[in-house]
Amino acid sequence: KKKAAIQVGDVFAIDAVKATEGQALNQLHEMSFGFATVLTEVESFPEEGKVDIRVIADTGPACRFGPITVTGKYDIPEELVRAEVTIKEGSAFRASKLADTQRRLFSLGVFSVVNVVPDLSRRGEALIPIRLELSETKYRQLRAGGGVQLESGKQDVHGVLEYQHANVFNRLWKLTTG
């Protein structure tokens, strides 16, 4: 309640109501309620210049992470991908673990798409399966750039050439020269 986007005495704004709804849902997801839903009701009293806002939460059951499947087209050994996954099967469901896994996989520099998708189709079950959807990026990049600097009595020409390989021998080794 203290951290809500809308507080008693604030000017009414529907964006703040929606933000508060999102904050409540995120907090419930962080507390292992993967199937939680949040609904807000607004009742207006224009003659008094006030509104009442009620936030209604249905937590559903406390959830745990279920099996983790990896899908997509990539050449990296799956054990190297799984080494970056912070989600552990059987541990309490936490939205932050989903985001952390996505961030870690992106930071490898070899994927252009990383989706960490909880399967919420089985509402009410305690285990939530997770699907990692991956699509690799181009491993090799060649960057070239240049510039000219003109000052009174002095001229400079600068050039830069850099080669980067983000997945040498399909082992996630990085090579940068330049």
PDB file of C-alpha atoms in Angstrom:
ATOM      1  CA  LYS A   1       0.000   0.000   0.000  1.00  0.00           C
ATOM      2  CA  LYS A   2       2.842   2.395   0.846  1.00  0.00           C
ATOM      3  CA  LYS A   3       4.534   1.873  -2.534  1.00  0.00           C
ATOM      4  CA  ALA A   4       1.367   2.096  -4.663  1.00  0.00           C
ATOM      5  CA  ALA A   5       1.405   4.540  -7.572  1.00  0.00           C
ATOM      6  CA  ILE A   6      -1.786   6.138  -6.248  1.00  0.00           C
ATOM      7  CA  GLN A   7      -2.102   7.441  -2.705  1.00  0.00           C
ATOM      8  CA  VAL A   8      -4.858   9.008  -0.610  1.00  0.00           C
ATOM      9  CA  GLY A   9      -5.119  12.694  -1.487  1.00  0.00           C
ATOM     10  CA  ASP A  10      -3.528  12.357  -4.955  1.00  0.00           C
ATOM     11  CA  VAL A  11      -5.281  13.724  -8.011  1.00  0.00           C
ATOM     12  CA  PHE A  12      -7.140  10.866  -9.712  1.00  0.00           C
ATOM     13  CA  ALA A  13      -5.415   9.462 -12.799  1.00  0.00           C
ATOM     14  CA  ILE A  14      -6.403   6.216 -14.488  1.00  0.00           C
ATOM     15  CA  ASP A  15      -2.718   5.604 -15.342  1.00  0.00           C
ATOM     16  CA  ALA A  16      -1.879   5.602 -11.637  1.00  0.00           C
ATOM     17  CA  VAL A  17      -4.721   3.153 -10.954  1.00  0.00           C
ATOM     18  CA  LYS A  18      -3.432   0.796 -13.667  1.00  0.00           C
ATOM     19  CA  ALA A  19       0.136   1.173 -12.360  1.00  0.00           C
ATOM     20  CA  THR A  20      -1.037   0.266  -8.848  1.00  0.00           C
ATOM     21  CA  GLU A  21      -2.829  -2.767 -10.283  1.00  0.00           C
ATOM     22  CA  GLY A  22       0.385  -3.815 -12.052  1.00  0.00           C
ATOM     23  CA  GLN A  23       2.458  -3.294  -8.906  1.00  0.00           C
ATOM     24  CA  ALA A  24       0.090  -5.488  -6.895  1.00  0.00           C
ATOM     25  CA  LEU A  25       0.230  -8.225  -9.536  1.00  0.00           C
ATOM     26  CA  ASN A  26       4.033  -8.096  -9.698  1.00  0.00           C
ATOM     27  CA  GLN A  27       4.251  -8.339  -5.913  1.00  0.00           C
ATOM     28  CA  LEU A  28       1.945 -11.388  -5.880  1.00  0.00           C
ATOM     29  CA  HIS A  29       4.023 -13.033  -8.642  1.00  0.00           C
ATOM     30  CA  GLU A  30       7.119 -12.401  -6.549  1.00  0.00           C
ATOM     31  CA  MET A  31       5.423 -14.111  -3.587  1.00  0.00           C
ATOM     32  CA  SER A  32       4.979 -17.333  -5.676  1.00  0.00           C
ATOM     33  CA  PHE A  33       1.370 -16.724  -6.732  1.00  0.00           C
ATOM     34  CA  GLY A  34       1.877 -17.356 -10.450  1.00  0.00           C
ATOM     35  CA  PHE A  35      -1.842 -17.459 -11.271  1.00  0.00           C
ATOM     36  CA  ALA A  36      -2.747 -14.322  -9.300  1.00  0.00           C
ATOM     37  CA  THR A  37      -5.162 -11.832 -10.799  1.00  0.00           C
ATOM     38  CA  VAL A  38      -5.778  -8.258  -9.737  1.00  0.00           C
ATOM     39  CA  LEU A  39      -8.842  -6.172 -10.503  1.00  0.00           C
ATOM     40  CA  THR A  40      -9.481  -2.550  -9.606  1.00  0.00           C
ATOM     41  CA  GLU A  41     -12.885  -0.989  -9.076  1.00  0.00           C
ATOM     42  CA  VAL A  42     -13.344   2.781  -9.131  1.00  0.00           C
ATOM     43  CA  GLU A  43     -16.387   4.514  -7.675  1.00  0.00           C
ATOM     44  CA  SER A  44     -16.720   8.225  -8.365  1.00  0.00           C
ATOM     45  CA  PHE A  45     -18.347  10.876  -6.165  1.00  0.00           C
ATOM     46  CA  PRO A  46     -18.203  14.039  -8.328  1.00  0.00           C
ATOM     47  CA  GLU A  47     -20.218  16.173  -5.901  1.00  0.00           C
ATOM     48  CA  GLU A  48     -17.529  15.571  -3.253  1.00  0.00           C
ATOM     49  CA  GLY A  49     -14.616  15.602  -5.710  1.00  0.00           C
ATOM     50  CA  LYS A  50     -13.541  12.139  -4.557  1.00  0.00           C
ATOM     51  CA  VAL A  51     -13.136   8.614  -5.831  1.00  0.00           C
ATOM     52  CA  ASP A  52     -12.925   5.311  -4.000  1.00  0.00           C
ATOM     53  CA  ILE A  53     -10.563   2.739  -5.434  1.00  0.00           C
ATOM     54  CA  ARG A  54     -10.726  -0.896  -4.432  1.00  0.00           C
ATOM     55  CA  VAL A  55      -8.022  -3.359  -5.419  1.00  0.00           C
ATOM     56  CA  ILE A  56      -9.260  -6.962  -5.448  1.00  0.00           C
ATOM     57  CA  ALA A  57      -6.696  -9.767  -5.637  1.00  0.00           C
ATOM     58  CA  ASP A  58      -7.238 -13.467  -6.229  1.00  0.00           C
ATOM     59  CA  THR A  59      -3.946 -15.135  -5.367  1.00  0.00           C
ATOM     60  CA  GLY A  60      -4.672 -18.662  -6.530  1.00  0.00           C
ATOM     61  CA  PRO A  61      -2.367 -21.367  -5.190  1.00  0.00           C
ATOM     62  CA  ALA A  62       1.267 -20.845  -4.212  1.00  0.00           C
ATOM     63  CA  CYS A  63       3.249 -22.153  -7.187  1.00  0.00           C
ATOM     64  CA  ARG A  64       6.578 -23.757  -7.966  1.00  0.00           C
ATOM     65  CA  PHE A  65       8.580 -23.877 -11.171  1.00  0.00           C
ATOM     66  CA  GLY A  66       7.872 -26.976 -13.229  1.00  0.00           C
ATOM     67  CA  PRO A  67       9.943 -28.535 -16.008  1.00  0.00           C
ATOM     68  CA  ILE A  68      12.044 -26.196 -18.152  1.00  0.00           C
ATOM     69  CA  THR A  69      12.145 -26.793 -21.902  1.00  0.00           C
ATOM     70  CA  VAL A  70      14.430 -25.029 -24.363  1.00  0.00           C
ATOM     71  CA  THR A  71      13.157 -24.401 -27.891  1.00  0.00           C
ATOM     72  CA  GLY A  72      14.474 -22.611 -30.937  1.00  0.00           C
ATOM     73  CA  LYS A  73      17.246 -22.828 -33.473  1.00  0.00           C
ATOM     74  CA  TYR A  74      20.752 -22.448 -32.078  1.00  0.00           C
ATOM     75  CA  ASP A  75      24.095 -24.263 -32.290  1.00  0.00           C
ATOM     76  CA  ILE A  76      25.234 -23.848 -28.701  1.00  0.00           C
ATOM     77  CA  PRO A  77      25.295 -26.984 -26.519  1.00  0.00           C
ATOM     78  CA  GLU A  78      22.187 -26.996 -24.334  1.00  0.00           C
ATOM     79  CA  GLU A  79      24.190 -27.495 -21.128  1.00  0.00           C
ATOM     80  CA  LEU A  80      25.851 -24.100 -21.714  1.00  0.00           C
ATOM     81  CA  VAL A  81      22.438 -22.494 -22.128  1.00  0.00           C
ATOM     82  CA  ARG A  82      21.046 -24.214 -19.022  1.00  0.00           C
ATOM     83  CA  ALA A  83      24.070 -23.069 -16.995  1.00  0.00           C
ATOM     84  CA  GLU A  84      22.740 -19.496 -17.303  1.00  0.00           C
ATOM     85  CA  VAL A  85      19.203 -20.375 -16.181  1.00  0.00           C
ATOM     86  CA  THR A  86      18.498 -19.140 -12.646  1.00  0.00           C
ATOM     87  CA  ILE A  87      15.171 -20.998 -12.469  1.00  0.00           C
ATOM     88  CA  LYS A  88      15.364 -24.298 -10.609  1.00  0.00           C
ATOM     89  CA  GLU A  89      12.646 -26.881 -11.087  1.00  0.00           C
ATOM     90  CA  GLY A  90      10.680 -27.288  -7.851  1.00  0.00           C
ATOM     91  CA  SER A  91      11.693 -23.913  -6.384  1.00  0.00           C
ATOM     92  CA  ALA A  92       9.115 -21.243  -5.516  1.00  0.00           C
ATOM     93  CA  PHE A  93       7.763 -19.307  -8.505  1.00  0.00           C
ATOM     94  CA  ARG A  94       9.240 -15.803  -8.651  1.00  0.00           C
ATOM     95  CA  ALA A  95       8.768 -13.332 -11.493  1.00  0.00           C
ATOM     96  CA  SER A  96      12.247 -11.941 -10.800  1.00  0.00           C
ATOM     97  CA  LYS A  97      13.787 -15.347 -11.614  1.00  0.00           C
ATOM     98  CA  LEU A  98      12.124 -15.246 -15.048  1.00  0.00           C
ATOM     99  CA  ALA A  99      13.550 -11.773 -15.713  1.00  0.00           C
ATOM    100  CA  ASP A 100      16.976 -12.733 -14.358  1.00  0.00           C
ATOM    101  CA  THR A 101      17.167 -15.783 -16.627  1.00  0.00           C
ATOM    102  CA  GLN A 102      16.179 -13.689 -19.643  1.00  0.00           C
ATOM    103  CA  ARG A 103      18.811 -11.059 -18.801  1.00  0.00           C
ATOM    104  CA  ARG A 104      21.552 -13.660 -18.340  1.00  0.00           C
ATOM    105  CA  LEU A 105      20.769 -15.397 -21.635  1.00  0.00           C
ATOM    106  CA  PHE A 106      20.710 -12.073 -23.515  1.00  0.00           C
ATOM    107  CA  SER A 107      24.017 -11.052 -21.955  1.00  0.00           C
ATOM    108  CA  LEU A 108      25.724 -14.042 -23.595  1.00  0.00           C
ATOM    109  CA  GLY A 109      25.589 -11.978 -26.791  1.00  0.00           C
ATOM    110  CA  VAL A 110      24.597 -14.927 -28.982  1.00  0.00           C
ATOM    111  CA  PHE A 111      20.782 -14.630 -28.974  1.00  0.00           C
ATOM    112  CA  SER A 112      18.671 -12.044 -30.764  1.00  0.00           C
ATOM    113  CA  VAL A 113      15.479 -13.347 -29.143  1.00  0.00           C
ATOM    114  CA  VAL A 114      15.107 -14.690 -25.604  1.00  0.00           C
ATOM    115  CA  ASN A 115      11.594 -15.309 -24.311  1.00  0.00           C
ATOM    116  CA  VAL A 116      11.114 -16.917 -20.914  1.00  0.00           C
ATOM    117  CA  VAL A 117       7.493 -18.057 -21.005  1.00  0.00           C
ATOM    118  CA  PRO A 118       5.614 -19.511 -18.029  1.00  0.00           C
ATOM    119  CA  ASP A 119       2.808 -21.876 -19.098  1.00  0.00           C
ATOM    120  CA  LEU A 120      -0.189 -20.427 -17.272  1.00  0.00           C
ATOM    121  CA  SER A 121      -2.760 -22.478 -19.199  1.00  0.00           C
ATOM    122  CA  ARG A 122      -3.278 -24.944 -16.330  1.00  0.00           C
ATOM    123  CA  ARG A 123      -4.811 -22.513 -13.857  1.00  0.00           C
ATOM    124  CA  GLY A 124      -4.858 -23.840 -10.351  1.00  0.00           C
ATOM    125  CA  GLU A 125      -1.978 -26.306 -10.654  1.00  0.00           C
ATOM    126  CA  ALA A 126       0.926 -25.825  -8.313  1.00  0.00           C
ATOM    127  CA  LEU A 127       3.656 -26.445 -10.932  1.00  0.00           C
ATOM    128  CA  ILE A 128       4.224 -23.946 -13.739  1.00  0.00           C
ATOM    129  CA  PRO A 129       6.250 -25.308 -16.676  1.00  0.00           C
ATOM    130  CA  ILE A 130       8.684 -22.831 -18.253  1.00  0.00           C
ATOM    131  CA  ARG A 131       9.593 -22.608 -21.937  1.00  0.00           C
ATOM    132  CA  LEU A 132      12.746 -20.832 -23.096  1.00  0.00           C
ATOM    133  CA  GLU A 133      12.342 -19.607 -26.691  1.00  0.00           C
ATOM    134  CA  LEU A 134      15.721 -18.779 -28.227  1.00  0.00           C
ATOM    135  CA  SER A 135      16.881 -17.491 -31.577  1.00  0.00           C
ATOM    136  CA  GLU A 136      20.551 -16.939 -32.173  1.00  0.00           C
ATOM    137  CA  THR A 137      22.070 -13.803 -33.598  1.00  0.00           C
ATOM    138  CA  LYS A 138      24.987 -13.512 -35.980  1.00  0.00           C
ATOM    139  CA  TYR A 139      28.095 -14.457 -34.056  1.00  0.00           C
ATOM    140  CA  ARG A 140      30.535 -12.487 -36.156  1.00  0.00           C
ATOM    141  CA  GLN A 141      30.564  -8.723 -36.474  1.00  0.00           C
ATOM    142  CA  LEU A 142      32.917  -6.419 -38.300  1.00  0.00           C
ATOM    143  CA  ARG A 143      32.756  -2.769 -37.319  1.00  0.00           C
ATOM    144  CA  ALA A 144      34.462   0.011 -39.165  1.00  0.00           C
ATOM    145  CA  GLY A 145      34.435   3.717 -38.526  1.00  0.00           C
ATOM    146  CA  GLY A 146      36.360   6.820 -39.191  1.00  0.00           C
ATOM    147  CA  GLY A 147      36.516  10.517 -38.641  1.00  0.00           C
ATOM    148  CA  VAL A 148      38.322  13.695 -39.412  1.00  0.00           C
ATOM    149  CA  GLN A 149      39.339  16.331 -36.890  1.00  0.00           C
ATOM    150  CA  LEU A 150      40.179  19.818 -38.051  1.00  0.00           C
ATOM    151  CA  GLU A 151      41.700  22.357 -35.687  1.00  0.00           C
ATOM    152  CA  SER A 152      43.593  25.499 -36.465  1.00  0.00           C
ATOM    153  CA  GLY A 153      46.853  24.325 -37.982  1.00  0.00           C
ATOM    154  CA  LYS A 154      46.202  20.633 -37.294  1.00  0.00           C
ATOM    155  CA  GLN A 155      44.334  17.943 -39.170  1.00  0.00           C
ATOM    156  CA  ASP A 156      43.815  14.369 -37.968  1.00  0.00           C
ATOM    157  CA  VAL A 157      42.248  11.380 -39.632  1.00  0.00           C
ATOM    158  CA  HIS A 158      41.109   8.529 -37.381  1.00  0.00           C
ATOM    159  CA  GLY A 159      40.045   5.032 -38.298  1.00  0.00           C
ATOM    160  CA  VAL A 160      38.759   2.072 -36.324  1.00  0.00           C
ATOM    161  CA  LEU A 161      38.343  -1.519 -37.415  1.00  0.00           C
ATOM    162  CA  GLU A 162      37.064  -4.142 -34.994  1.00  0.00           C
ATOM    163  CA  TYR A 163      36.200  -7.810 -35.427  1.00  0.00           C
ATOM    164  CA  GLN A 164      34.135  -9.630 -32.822  1.00  0.00           C
ATOM    165  CA  HIS A 165      33.113 -13.284 -32.574  1.00  0.00           C
ATOM    166  CA  ALA A 166      30.651 -14.072 -29.761  1.00  0.00           C
ATOM    167  CA  ASN A 167      30.733 -17.876 -29.914  1.00  0.00           C
ATOM    168  CA  VAL A 168      34.132 -19.276 -30.855  1.00  0.00           C
ATOM    169  CA  PHE A 169      33.977 -23.064 -31.381  1.00  0.00           C
ATOM    170  CA  ASN A 170      30.332 -23.015 -30.121  1.00  0.00           C
ATOM    171  CA  ARG A 171      31.608 -22.760 -26.525  1.00  0.00           C
ATOM    172  CA  LEU A 172      30.476 -19.156 -25.801  1.00  0.00           C
ATOM    173  CA  TRP A 173      34.081 -17.946 -25.902  1.00  0.00           C
ATOM    174  CA  LYS A 174      34.344 -14.337 -27.051  1.00  0.00           C
ATOM    175  CA  LEU A 175      37.035 -12.939 -29.322  1.00  0.00           C
ATOM    176  CA  THR A 176      37.479  -9.227 -29.984  1.00  0.00           C
ATOM    177  CA  THR A 177      40.267  -7.683 -32.004  1.00  0.00           C
ATOM    178  CA  GLY A 178      40.658  -4.142 -33.112  1.00  0.00           C
TER     179      GLY A 178
END
